Amino acid sequence: FIPPSTAPTVKALVVAGGGGGGGNRGGGGGAGALYYDASLSVPAQAYTIIVGNGGAAGGYGEDSSFSTITAVGGAKGAGPVTDGFNGGCGGGAGGAGASNKIGGIGNPGFNGGNSYKQNATYDGAGGGGGGMGSVGGNAPNSTTAGNGGNGIANSISGSSVTYGGGGGGGGG
């Protein structure tokens, strides 16, 4: 990207790839981080733009970058019986264990949700991945997974679009 010399600032929205889910009874993937600058200074020169991919199942999202902005990829959702992983937004914790597991930490986004332990009949449910607008939902019981955290709206395209929502956890 080479900006024209007559436009020393641009509006920039940089969104990283979201993390992949942790599978059956696993946690939801965390959203990729999002950065918006309504007046980013861009001297006339060539810029490399990197658009990070979303993570495959059980994988981290990739970072995205433009100029001085780097958005960190979302955390992968945890597999069963595992605490959540950390990333741009935290991954949800995996269910199926003898105790609840804790969601991963998001930075700059929100944390992933906690899982719910197994009981005598059901295997437990995973927590939701964190979003840029809210924490991933905790699994409320052994069979119902937590919802993904909310994203945030941005109108850089001319219409309000929500970016950076977390993924839902896997049910028990």
Short mmCIF file of N, CA and C in Angstrom, two decimals:
data_model
loop_
_atom_site.label_atom_id
_atom_site.label_comp_id
_atom_site.label_asym_id
_atom_site.label_seq_id
_atom_site.Cartn_x
_atom_site.Cartn_y
_atom_site.Cartn_z
N PHE A 1 0.85 -1.17 0.00
CA PHE A 1 0.00 0.00 0.00
C PHE A 1 0.89 1.23 0.00
N ILE A 2 0.64 2.16 -0.91
CA ILE A 2 1.36 3.43 -0.94
C ILE A 2 0.32 4.55 -0.89
N PRO A 3 0.28 5.30 0.22
CA PRO A 3 -0.70 6.39 0.30
C PRO A 3 -0.30 7.57 -0.58
N PRO A 4 -1.28 8.30 -1.08
CA PRO A 4 -0.93 9.49 -1.86
C PRO A 4 -0.33 10.56 -0.95
N SER A 5 0.52 11.40 -1.51
CA SER A 5 1.17 12.43 -0.70
C SER A 5 0.18 13.47 -0.21
N THR A 6 -1.03 13.51 -0.81
CA THR A 6 -2.04 14.48 -0.38
C THR A 6 -2.88 13.97 0.79
N ALA A 7 -2.65 12.72 1.21
CA ALA A 7 -3.44 12.14 2.32
C ALA A 7 -2.49 11.63 3.40
N PRO A 8 -1.99 12.52 4.27
CA PRO A 8 -1.01 12.09 5.27
C PRO A 8 -1.59 11.26 6.41
N THR A 9 -2.92 11.16 6.48
CA THR A 9 -3.54 10.30 7.50
C THR A 9 -4.61 9.44 6.84
N VAL A 10 -4.85 8.27 7.45
CA VAL A 10 -5.89 7.36 6.98
C VAL A 10 -6.65 6.82 8.18
N LYS A 11 -7.84 6.31 7.91
CA LYS A 11 -8.57 5.54 8.90
C LYS A 11 -8.10 4.09 8.76
N ALA A 12 -7.70 3.48 9.85
CA ALA A 12 -7.16 2.11 9.78
C ALA A 12 -7.89 1.21 10.77
N LEU A 13 -8.36 0.08 10.28
CA LEU A 13 -8.96 -0.97 11.10
C LEU A 13 -8.15 -2.23 10.86
N VAL A 14 -7.52 -2.74 11.90
CA VAL A 14 -6.69 -3.94 11.80
C VAL A 14 -7.28 -5.00 12.72
N VAL A 15 -7.64 -6.15 12.13
CA VAL A 15 -8.27 -7.24 12.89
C VAL A 15 -7.45 -8.51 12.67
N ALA A 16 -7.07 -9.15 13.76
CA ALA A 16 -6.30 -10.40 13.68
C ALA A 16 -7.25 -11.59 13.49
N GLY A 17 -6.67 -12.73 13.13
CA GLY A 17 -7.44 -13.96 13.00
C GLY A 17 -7.87 -14.50 14.35
N GLY A 18 -9.06 -15.08 14.39
CA GLY A 18 -9.56 -15.69 15.62
C GLY A 18 -8.99 -17.08 15.82
N GLY A 19 -8.97 -17.54 17.06
CA GLY A 19 -8.47 -18.87 17.38
C GLY A 19 -9.48 -19.95 17.03
N GLY A 20 -8.99 -21.14 16.74
CA GLY A 20 -9.85 -22.28 16.44
C GLY A 20 -10.40 -22.89 17.72
N GLY A 21 -11.56 -23.51 17.61
CA GLY A 21 -12.21 -24.13 18.77
C GLY A 21 -11.49 -25.38 19.24
N GLY A 22 -11.77 -25.77 20.47
CA GLY A 22 -11.12 -26.92 21.09
C GLY A 22 -11.83 -28.24 20.87
N GLY A 23 -12.85 -28.29 20.01
CA GLY A 23 -13.53 -29.55 19.69
C GLY A 23 -14.64 -29.91 20.65
N ASN A 24 -15.06 -31.16 20.59
CA ASN A 24 -16.16 -31.65 21.42
C ASN A 24 -15.83 -31.46 22.90
N ARG A 25 -16.68 -30.76 23.61
CA ARG A 25 -16.52 -30.42 25.03
C ARG A 25 -15.36 -29.46 25.27
N GLY A 26 -14.77 -28.94 24.18
CA GLY A 26 -13.67 -27.99 24.30
C GLY A 26 -14.15 -26.56 24.40
N GLY A 27 -13.21 -25.66 24.63
CA GLY A 27 -13.52 -24.25 24.72
C GLY A 27 -13.62 -23.60 23.35
N GLY A 28 -14.32 -22.48 23.28
CA GLY A 28 -14.42 -21.71 22.05
C GLY A 28 -13.16 -20.91 21.82
N GLY A 29 -12.84 -20.67 20.54
CA GLY A 29 -11.67 -19.87 20.20
C GLY A 29 -11.88 -18.40 20.53
N GLY A 30 -10.82 -17.75 20.98
CA GLY A 30 -10.88 -16.32 21.27
C GLY A 30 -10.82 -15.51 19.99
N ALA A 31 -11.48 -14.36 19.98
CA ALA A 31 -11.44 -13.47 18.82
C ALA A 31 -10.05 -12.89 18.64
N GLY A 32 -9.72 -12.57 17.40
CA GLY A 32 -8.50 -11.83 17.16
C GLY A 32 -8.67 -10.39 17.64
N ALA A 33 -7.58 -9.81 18.13
CA ALA A 33 -7.63 -8.43 18.60
C ALA A 33 -7.99 -7.48 17.46
N LEU A 34 -8.54 -6.34 17.82
CA LEU A 34 -8.97 -5.32 16.86
C LEU A 34 -8.43 -3.97 17.30
N TYR A 35 -7.87 -3.23 16.36
CA TYR A 35 -7.42 -1.87 16.62
C TYR A 35 -7.99 -0.96 15.54
N TYR A 36 -8.46 0.20 15.98
CA TYR A 36 -8.98 1.20 15.05
C TYR A 36 -8.32 2.53 15.35
N ASP A 37 -7.84 3.19 14.31
CA ASP A 37 -7.27 4.52 14.44
C ASP A 37 -7.93 5.40 13.38
N ALA A 38 -8.65 6.42 13.82
CA ALA A 38 -9.39 7.29 12.91
C ALA A 38 -8.50 8.29 12.18
N SER A 39 -7.24 8.40 12.61
CA SER A 39 -6.35 9.37 11.97
C SER A 39 -4.90 8.90 12.12
N LEU A 40 -4.59 7.81 11.46
CA LEU A 40 -3.25 7.24 11.53
C LEU A 40 -2.34 7.97 10.54
N SER A 41 -1.24 8.49 11.04
CA SER A 41 -0.27 9.18 10.19
C SER A 41 0.46 8.17 9.32
N VAL A 42 0.44 8.40 8.00
CA VAL A 42 1.09 7.49 7.05
C VAL A 42 1.91 8.31 6.05
N PRO A 43 3.16 8.56 6.36
CA PRO A 43 4.01 9.25 5.39
C PRO A 43 4.04 8.47 4.06
N ALA A 44 4.21 9.19 2.96
CA ALA A 44 4.21 8.57 1.63
C ALA A 44 5.41 7.64 1.49
N GLN A 45 5.13 6.35 1.55
CA GLN A 45 6.12 5.28 1.38
C GLN A 45 5.34 3.98 1.19
N ALA A 46 6.02 2.91 0.87
CA ALA A 46 5.36 1.61 0.71
C ALA A 46 5.12 0.98 2.08
N TYR A 47 3.95 0.37 2.26
CA TYR A 47 3.61 -0.31 3.51
C TYR A 47 3.23 -1.76 3.21
N THR A 48 3.65 -2.63 4.06
CA THR A 48 3.24 -4.03 3.98
C THR A 48 2.01 -4.21 4.85
N ILE A 49 0.99 -4.86 4.29
CA ILE A 49 -0.23 -5.18 5.03
C ILE A 49 -0.28 -6.68 5.21
N ILE A 50 -0.40 -7.11 6.45
CA ILE A 50 -0.49 -8.54 6.77
C ILE A 50 -1.87 -8.82 7.35
N VAL A 51 -2.59 -9.76 6.74
CA VAL A 51 -3.91 -10.16 7.21
C VAL A 51 -3.79 -11.58 7.77
N GLY A 52 -3.93 -11.70 9.08
CA GLY A 52 -3.78 -12.99 9.74
C GLY A 52 -4.95 -13.91 9.50
N ASN A 53 -4.66 -15.18 9.30
CA ASN A 53 -5.70 -16.20 9.13
C ASN A 53 -6.27 -16.61 10.48
N GLY A 54 -7.49 -17.11 10.45
CA GLY A 54 -8.06 -17.72 11.64
C GLY A 54 -7.40 -19.06 11.89
N GLY A 55 -7.40 -19.47 13.14
CA GLY A 55 -6.77 -20.74 13.51
C GLY A 55 -7.62 -21.94 13.09
N ALA A 56 -6.96 -23.01 12.70
CA ALA A 56 -7.65 -24.27 12.47
C ALA A 56 -8.10 -24.81 13.82
N ALA A 57 -8.85 -25.90 13.83
CA ALA A 57 -9.31 -26.49 15.09
C ALA A 57 -8.10 -26.69 16.02
N GLY A 58 -8.19 -26.12 17.21
CA GLY A 58 -7.12 -26.25 18.19
C GLY A 58 -5.90 -25.40 17.89
N GLY A 59 -6.02 -24.38 17.01
CA GLY A 59 -4.88 -23.54 16.65
C GLY A 59 -5.11 -22.07 16.96
N TYR A 60 -4.03 -21.35 17.17
CA TYR A 60 -4.10 -19.92 17.42
C TYR A 60 -4.40 -19.16 16.13
N GLY A 61 -5.08 -18.00 16.27
CA GLY A 61 -5.24 -17.10 15.15
C GLY A 61 -3.94 -16.37 14.89
N GLU A 62 -3.76 -15.92 13.65
CA GLU A 62 -2.53 -15.22 13.29
C GLU A 62 -2.67 -13.72 13.49
N ASP A 63 -1.54 -13.06 13.74
CA ASP A 63 -1.50 -11.61 13.90
C ASP A 63 -1.76 -10.93 12.56
N SER A 64 -2.31 -9.71 12.63
CA SER A 64 -2.47 -8.85 11.46
C SER A 64 -1.74 -7.55 11.74
N SER A 65 -1.23 -6.89 10.69
CA SER A 65 -0.52 -5.64 10.93
C SER A 65 -0.59 -4.69 9.74
N PHE A 66 -0.47 -3.41 10.07
CA PHE A 66 -0.36 -2.34 9.09
C PHE A 66 0.37 -1.18 9.76
N SER A 67 1.41 -0.67 9.12
CA SER A 67 2.17 0.46 9.62
C SER A 67 2.66 0.16 11.03
N THR A 68 2.26 0.97 12.01
CA THR A 68 2.71 0.79 13.40
C THR A 68 1.74 -0.04 14.24
N ILE A 69 0.68 -0.56 13.62
CA ILE A 69 -0.35 -1.31 14.36
C ILE A 69 -0.17 -2.81 14.14
N THR A 70 -0.14 -3.55 15.24
CA THR A 70 -0.17 -5.01 15.17
C THR A 70 -1.29 -5.50 16.07
N ALA A 71 -2.19 -6.28 15.51
CA ALA A 71 -3.30 -6.90 16.25
C ALA A 71 -2.92 -8.35 16.49
N VAL A 72 -3.00 -8.78 17.75
CA VAL A 72 -2.59 -10.12 18.14
C VAL A 72 -3.71 -11.13 17.87
N GLY A 73 -3.33 -12.29 17.34
CA GLY A 73 -4.29 -13.34 17.05
C GLY A 73 -4.99 -13.86 18.29
N GLY A 74 -6.19 -14.40 18.08
CA GLY A 74 -6.98 -14.95 19.17
C GLY A 74 -6.42 -16.28 19.67
N ALA A 75 -6.67 -16.57 20.93
CA ALA A 75 -6.21 -17.81 21.54
C ALA A 75 -7.03 -19.00 21.04
N LYS A 76 -6.39 -20.14 20.98
CA LYS A 76 -7.10 -21.37 20.63
C LYS A 76 -8.00 -21.78 21.79
N GLY A 77 -9.11 -22.43 21.45
CA GLY A 77 -9.97 -22.99 22.48
C GLY A 77 -9.30 -24.22 23.08
N ALA A 78 -9.44 -24.39 24.38
CA ALA A 78 -8.80 -25.51 25.06
C ALA A 78 -9.52 -26.82 24.76
N GLY A 79 -8.77 -27.89 24.69
CA GLY A 79 -9.37 -29.22 24.59
C GLY A 79 -9.98 -29.62 25.92
N PRO A 80 -10.67 -30.74 25.96
CA PRO A 80 -11.28 -31.19 27.22
C PRO A 80 -10.26 -31.26 28.37
N VAL A 81 -10.72 -30.93 29.56
CA VAL A 81 -9.96 -31.02 30.81
C VAL A 81 -8.72 -30.11 30.81
N THR A 82 -8.83 -28.93 30.18
CA THR A 82 -7.68 -28.04 30.06
C THR A 82 -8.12 -26.60 30.31
N ASP A 83 -7.30 -25.83 31.05
CA ASP A 83 -7.54 -24.40 31.21
C ASP A 83 -7.40 -23.71 29.86
N GLY A 84 -8.06 -22.54 29.72
CA GLY A 84 -8.00 -21.78 28.48
C GLY A 84 -6.62 -21.20 28.22
N PHE A 85 -6.38 -20.85 26.96
CA PHE A 85 -5.09 -20.28 26.53
C PHE A 85 -5.23 -18.77 26.36
N ASN A 86 -4.08 -18.08 26.41
CA ASN A 86 -4.04 -16.63 26.33
C ASN A 86 -3.80 -16.16 24.90
N GLY A 87 -4.34 -14.99 24.55
CA GLY A 87 -4.13 -14.42 23.22
C GLY A 87 -4.75 -13.05 23.14
N GLY A 88 -4.97 -12.56 21.90
CA GLY A 88 -5.62 -11.26 21.71
C GLY A 88 -6.92 -11.20 22.48
N CYS A 89 -7.70 -12.26 22.39
CA CYS A 89 -8.84 -12.54 23.28
C CYS A 89 -8.63 -13.97 23.78
N GLY A 90 -8.97 -14.23 25.04
CA GLY A 90 -8.69 -15.52 25.64
C GLY A 90 -9.56 -16.64 25.11
N GLY A 91 -8.97 -17.83 25.05
CA GLY A 91 -9.71 -19.02 24.64
C GLY A 91 -10.54 -19.57 25.80
N GLY A 92 -11.66 -20.19 25.46
CA GLY A 92 -12.50 -20.81 26.48
C GLY A 92 -11.85 -22.07 27.04
N ALA A 93 -12.18 -22.39 28.29
CA ALA A 93 -11.65 -23.58 28.95
C ALA A 93 -12.41 -24.82 28.49
N GLY A 94 -11.72 -25.97 28.52
CA GLY A 94 -12.32 -27.23 28.11
C GLY A 94 -13.06 -27.91 29.25
N GLY A 95 -14.18 -28.55 28.93
CA GLY A 95 -14.97 -29.28 29.92
C GLY A 95 -14.48 -30.70 30.10
N ALA A 96 -15.30 -31.52 30.68
CA ALA A 96 -15.10 -32.97 30.84
C ALA A 96 -14.21 -33.37 32.00
N GLY A 97 -13.73 -32.47 32.79
CA GLY A 97 -12.89 -32.83 33.92
C GLY A 97 -13.68 -33.00 35.20
N ALA A 98 -12.97 -33.36 36.26
CA ALA A 98 -13.59 -33.51 37.57
C ALA A 98 -13.81 -32.17 38.26
N SER A 99 -13.23 -31.10 37.70
CA SER A 99 -13.42 -29.75 38.26
C SER A 99 -13.54 -28.75 37.12
N ASN A 100 -14.09 -27.58 37.42
CA ASN A 100 -14.19 -26.52 36.42
C ASN A 100 -12.80 -26.03 36.06
N LYS A 101 -12.61 -25.67 34.79
CA LYS A 101 -11.34 -25.11 34.34
C LYS A 101 -11.54 -23.62 34.05
N ILE A 102 -10.45 -22.86 34.04
CA ILE A 102 -10.49 -21.40 33.94
C ILE A 102 -10.19 -20.95 32.51
N GLY A 103 -10.94 -19.96 32.02
CA GLY A 103 -10.72 -19.42 30.69
C GLY A 103 -9.41 -18.67 30.58
N GLY A 104 -8.88 -18.59 29.35
CA GLY A 104 -7.62 -17.90 29.08
C GLY A 104 -7.75 -16.39 29.16
N ILE A 105 -6.62 -15.73 29.28
CA ILE A 105 -6.56 -14.27 29.43
C ILE A 105 -6.46 -13.61 28.06
N GLY A 106 -7.26 -12.56 27.86
CA GLY A 106 -7.21 -11.77 26.64
C GLY A 106 -6.44 -10.49 26.86
N ASN A 107 -5.63 -10.10 25.88
CA ASN A 107 -4.92 -8.83 25.95
C ASN A 107 -4.66 -8.36 24.52
N PRO A 108 -5.39 -7.36 24.06
CA PRO A 108 -6.15 -6.35 24.77
C PRO A 108 -7.63 -6.69 24.97
N GLY A 109 -8.07 -7.82 24.41
CA GLY A 109 -9.48 -8.19 24.49
C GLY A 109 -9.83 -8.84 25.81
N PHE A 110 -11.00 -9.45 25.82
CA PHE A 110 -11.53 -10.04 27.04
C PHE A 110 -11.13 -11.51 27.20
N ASN A 111 -11.28 -11.99 28.42
CA ASN A 111 -10.92 -13.37 28.76
C ASN A 111 -11.94 -14.36 28.23
N GLY A 112 -11.49 -15.62 28.10
CA GLY A 112 -12.39 -16.71 27.76
C GLY A 112 -13.19 -17.16 28.97
N GLY A 113 -14.28 -17.89 28.71
CA GLY A 113 -15.15 -18.35 29.78
C GLY A 113 -14.66 -19.66 30.41
N ASN A 114 -15.17 -19.92 31.60
CA ASN A 114 -14.82 -21.13 32.34
C ASN A 114 -15.70 -22.30 31.91
N SER A 115 -15.15 -23.50 32.06
CA SER A 115 -15.91 -24.71 31.72
C SER A 115 -16.73 -25.16 32.93
N TYR A 116 -17.54 -26.18 32.69
CA TYR A 116 -18.31 -26.79 33.77
C TYR A 116 -17.92 -28.26 33.85
N LYS A 117 -17.67 -28.72 35.04
CA LYS A 117 -17.16 -30.09 35.23
C LYS A 117 -18.18 -31.15 34.83
N GLN A 118 -17.68 -32.33 34.61
CA GLN A 118 -18.57 -33.46 34.31
C GLN A 118 -19.33 -33.86 35.57
N ASN A 119 -20.44 -34.55 35.35
CA ASN A 119 -21.15 -35.15 36.48
C ASN A 119 -21.37 -36.62 36.15
N ALA A 120 -22.17 -37.31 36.94
CA ALA A 120 -22.34 -38.75 36.76
C ALA A 120 -22.97 -39.11 35.41
N THR A 121 -23.72 -38.17 34.80
CA THR A 121 -24.43 -38.47 33.56
C THR A 121 -23.81 -37.81 32.33
N TYR A 122 -23.28 -36.60 32.48
CA TYR A 122 -22.80 -35.83 31.33
C TYR A 122 -21.31 -35.53 31.46
N ASP A 123 -20.68 -35.31 30.32
CA ASP A 123 -19.23 -35.16 30.27
C ASP A 123 -18.69 -33.76 30.56
N GLY A 124 -19.53 -32.78 30.72
CA GLY A 124 -19.07 -31.42 30.96
C GLY A 124 -19.05 -30.61 29.69
N ALA A 125 -19.06 -29.29 29.83
CA ALA A 125 -19.16 -28.38 28.68
C ALA A 125 -18.07 -27.32 28.74
N GLY A 126 -17.65 -26.85 27.55
CA GLY A 126 -16.59 -25.85 27.46
C GLY A 126 -17.08 -24.43 27.59
N GLY A 127 -16.17 -23.53 27.97
CA GLY A 127 -16.46 -22.11 28.06
C GLY A 127 -16.33 -21.44 26.70
N GLY A 128 -16.98 -20.31 26.54
CA GLY A 128 -16.91 -19.55 25.30
C GLY A 128 -15.62 -18.77 25.18
N GLY A 129 -15.19 -18.53 23.94
CA GLY A 129 -14.01 -17.71 23.71
C GLY A 129 -14.30 -16.24 23.97
N GLY A 130 -13.31 -15.51 24.45
CA GLY A 130 -13.47 -14.09 24.71
C GLY A 130 -13.62 -13.29 23.43
N GLY A 131 -14.31 -12.16 23.51
CA GLY A 131 -14.48 -11.25 22.38
C GLY A 131 -13.84 -9.91 22.68
N MET A 132 -13.89 -9.02 21.71
CA MET A 132 -13.38 -7.67 21.93
C MET A 132 -14.37 -6.80 22.70
N GLY A 133 -15.63 -7.27 22.82
CA GLY A 133 -16.63 -6.48 23.52
C GLY A 133 -17.03 -7.03 24.87
N SER A 134 -16.77 -8.32 25.13
CA SER A 134 -17.14 -8.90 26.43
C SER A 134 -16.43 -10.24 26.64
N VAL A 135 -16.46 -10.66 27.89
CA VAL A 135 -15.88 -11.94 28.30
C VAL A 135 -16.67 -13.09 27.68
N GLY A 136 -15.98 -14.19 27.35
CA GLY A 136 -16.67 -15.39 26.92
C GLY A 136 -17.54 -15.93 28.03
N GLY A 137 -18.66 -16.53 27.67
CA GLY A 137 -19.60 -17.02 28.67
C GLY A 137 -19.09 -18.28 29.35
N ASN A 138 -19.38 -18.37 30.65
CA ASN A 138 -19.08 -19.59 31.39
C ASN A 138 -20.13 -20.64 31.03
N ALA A 139 -19.71 -21.90 30.97
CA ALA A 139 -20.67 -22.98 30.77
C ALA A 139 -21.56 -23.04 32.01
N PRO A 140 -22.90 -22.94 31.87
CA PRO A 140 -23.76 -22.88 33.04
C PRO A 140 -24.05 -24.24 33.69
N ASN A 141 -23.81 -25.33 32.94
CA ASN A 141 -24.05 -26.66 33.50
C ASN A 141 -23.27 -27.67 32.66
N SER A 142 -23.42 -28.95 32.97
CA SER A 142 -22.63 -29.99 32.31
C SER A 142 -22.97 -30.22 30.84
N THR A 143 -24.14 -29.77 30.39
CA THR A 143 -24.55 -30.04 29.02
C THR A 143 -24.56 -28.81 28.11
N THR A 144 -24.53 -27.61 28.69
CA THR A 144 -24.66 -26.38 27.91
C THR A 144 -23.34 -25.60 27.92
N ALA A 145 -22.78 -25.39 26.74
CA ALA A 145 -21.52 -24.66 26.64
C ALA A 145 -21.74 -23.16 26.79
N GLY A 146 -20.66 -22.44 27.10
CA GLY A 146 -20.70 -20.99 27.20
C GLY A 146 -20.73 -20.33 25.83
N ASN A 147 -21.43 -19.22 25.72
CA ASN A 147 -21.47 -18.44 24.47
C ASN A 147 -20.16 -17.69 24.28
N GLY A 148 -19.84 -17.41 23.02
CA GLY A 148 -18.69 -16.57 22.73
C GLY A 148 -18.93 -15.14 23.18
N GLY A 149 -17.86 -14.44 23.52
CA GLY A 149 -17.97 -13.04 23.92
C GLY A 149 -18.37 -12.16 22.75
N ASN A 150 -19.02 -11.06 23.03
CA ASN A 150 -19.47 -10.12 22.00
C ASN A 150 -18.30 -9.43 21.31
N GLY A 151 -18.53 -9.06 20.05
CA GLY A 151 -17.59 -8.22 19.33
C GLY A 151 -17.94 -6.76 19.54
N ILE A 152 -17.29 -5.90 18.76
CA ILE A 152 -17.58 -4.46 18.82
C ILE A 152 -17.87 -3.96 17.41
N ALA A 153 -18.75 -2.97 17.34
CA ALA A 153 -19.18 -2.42 16.05
C ALA A 153 -18.22 -1.32 15.60
N ASN A 154 -18.04 -1.25 14.28
CA ASN A 154 -17.23 -0.20 13.67
C ASN A 154 -17.84 0.13 12.31
N SER A 155 -17.82 1.41 11.95
CA SER A 155 -18.44 1.87 10.70
C SER A 155 -17.44 2.34 9.66
N ILE A 156 -16.21 1.83 9.69
CA ILE A 156 -15.20 2.27 8.72
C ILE A 156 -15.64 2.00 7.29
N SER A 157 -16.46 0.99 7.07
CA SER A 157 -16.91 0.63 5.71
C SER A 157 -18.08 1.49 5.24
N GLY A 158 -18.63 2.31 6.12
CA GLY A 158 -19.81 3.11 5.80
C GLY A 158 -21.06 2.55 6.44
N SER A 159 -21.01 1.28 6.84
CA SER A 159 -22.12 0.64 7.56
C SER A 159 -21.57 0.05 8.85
N SER A 160 -22.40 -0.03 9.85
CA SER A 160 -21.97 -0.61 11.12
C SER A 160 -21.84 -2.13 10.98
N VAL A 161 -20.63 -2.62 11.25
CA VAL A 161 -20.33 -4.05 11.18
C VAL A 161 -19.68 -4.43 12.51
N THR A 162 -20.05 -5.61 13.02
CA THR A 162 -19.47 -6.08 14.27
C THR A 162 -18.28 -7.00 13.97
N TYR A 163 -17.16 -6.70 14.62
CA TYR A 163 -15.92 -7.45 14.46
C TYR A 163 -15.49 -7.99 15.83
N GLY A 164 -14.72 -9.07 15.80
CA GLY A 164 -14.07 -9.55 17.02
C GLY A 164 -14.95 -10.27 18.00
N GLY A 165 -15.90 -11.10 17.53
CA GLY A 165 -16.71 -11.92 18.42
C GLY A 165 -16.02 -13.24 18.70
N GLY A 166 -16.12 -13.74 19.93
CA GLY A 166 -15.53 -15.03 20.29
C GLY A 166 -16.40 -16.19 19.88
N GLY A 167 -15.82 -17.38 19.82
CA GLY A 167 -16.54 -18.59 19.45
C GLY A 167 -17.18 -19.26 20.65
N GLY A 168 -18.29 -19.92 20.42
CA GLY A 168 -18.97 -20.65 21.49
C GLY A 168 -18.23 -21.93 21.85
N GLY A 169 -18.37 -22.36 23.09
CA GLY A 169 -17.75 -23.59 23.56
C GLY A 169 -18.47 -24.83 23.06
N GLY A 170 -17.85 -25.99 23.27
CA GLY A 170 -18.42 -27.27 22.88
C GLY A 170 -19.29 -27.85 23.99
N GLY A 171 -20.46 -28.36 23.64
CA GLY A 171 -21.40 -28.91 24.63
C GLY A 171 -20.99 -30.25 25.18
N GLY A 172 -21.59 -30.64 26.30
CA GLY A 172 -21.27 -31.90 26.96
C GLY A 172 -22.09 -33.05 26.50
#
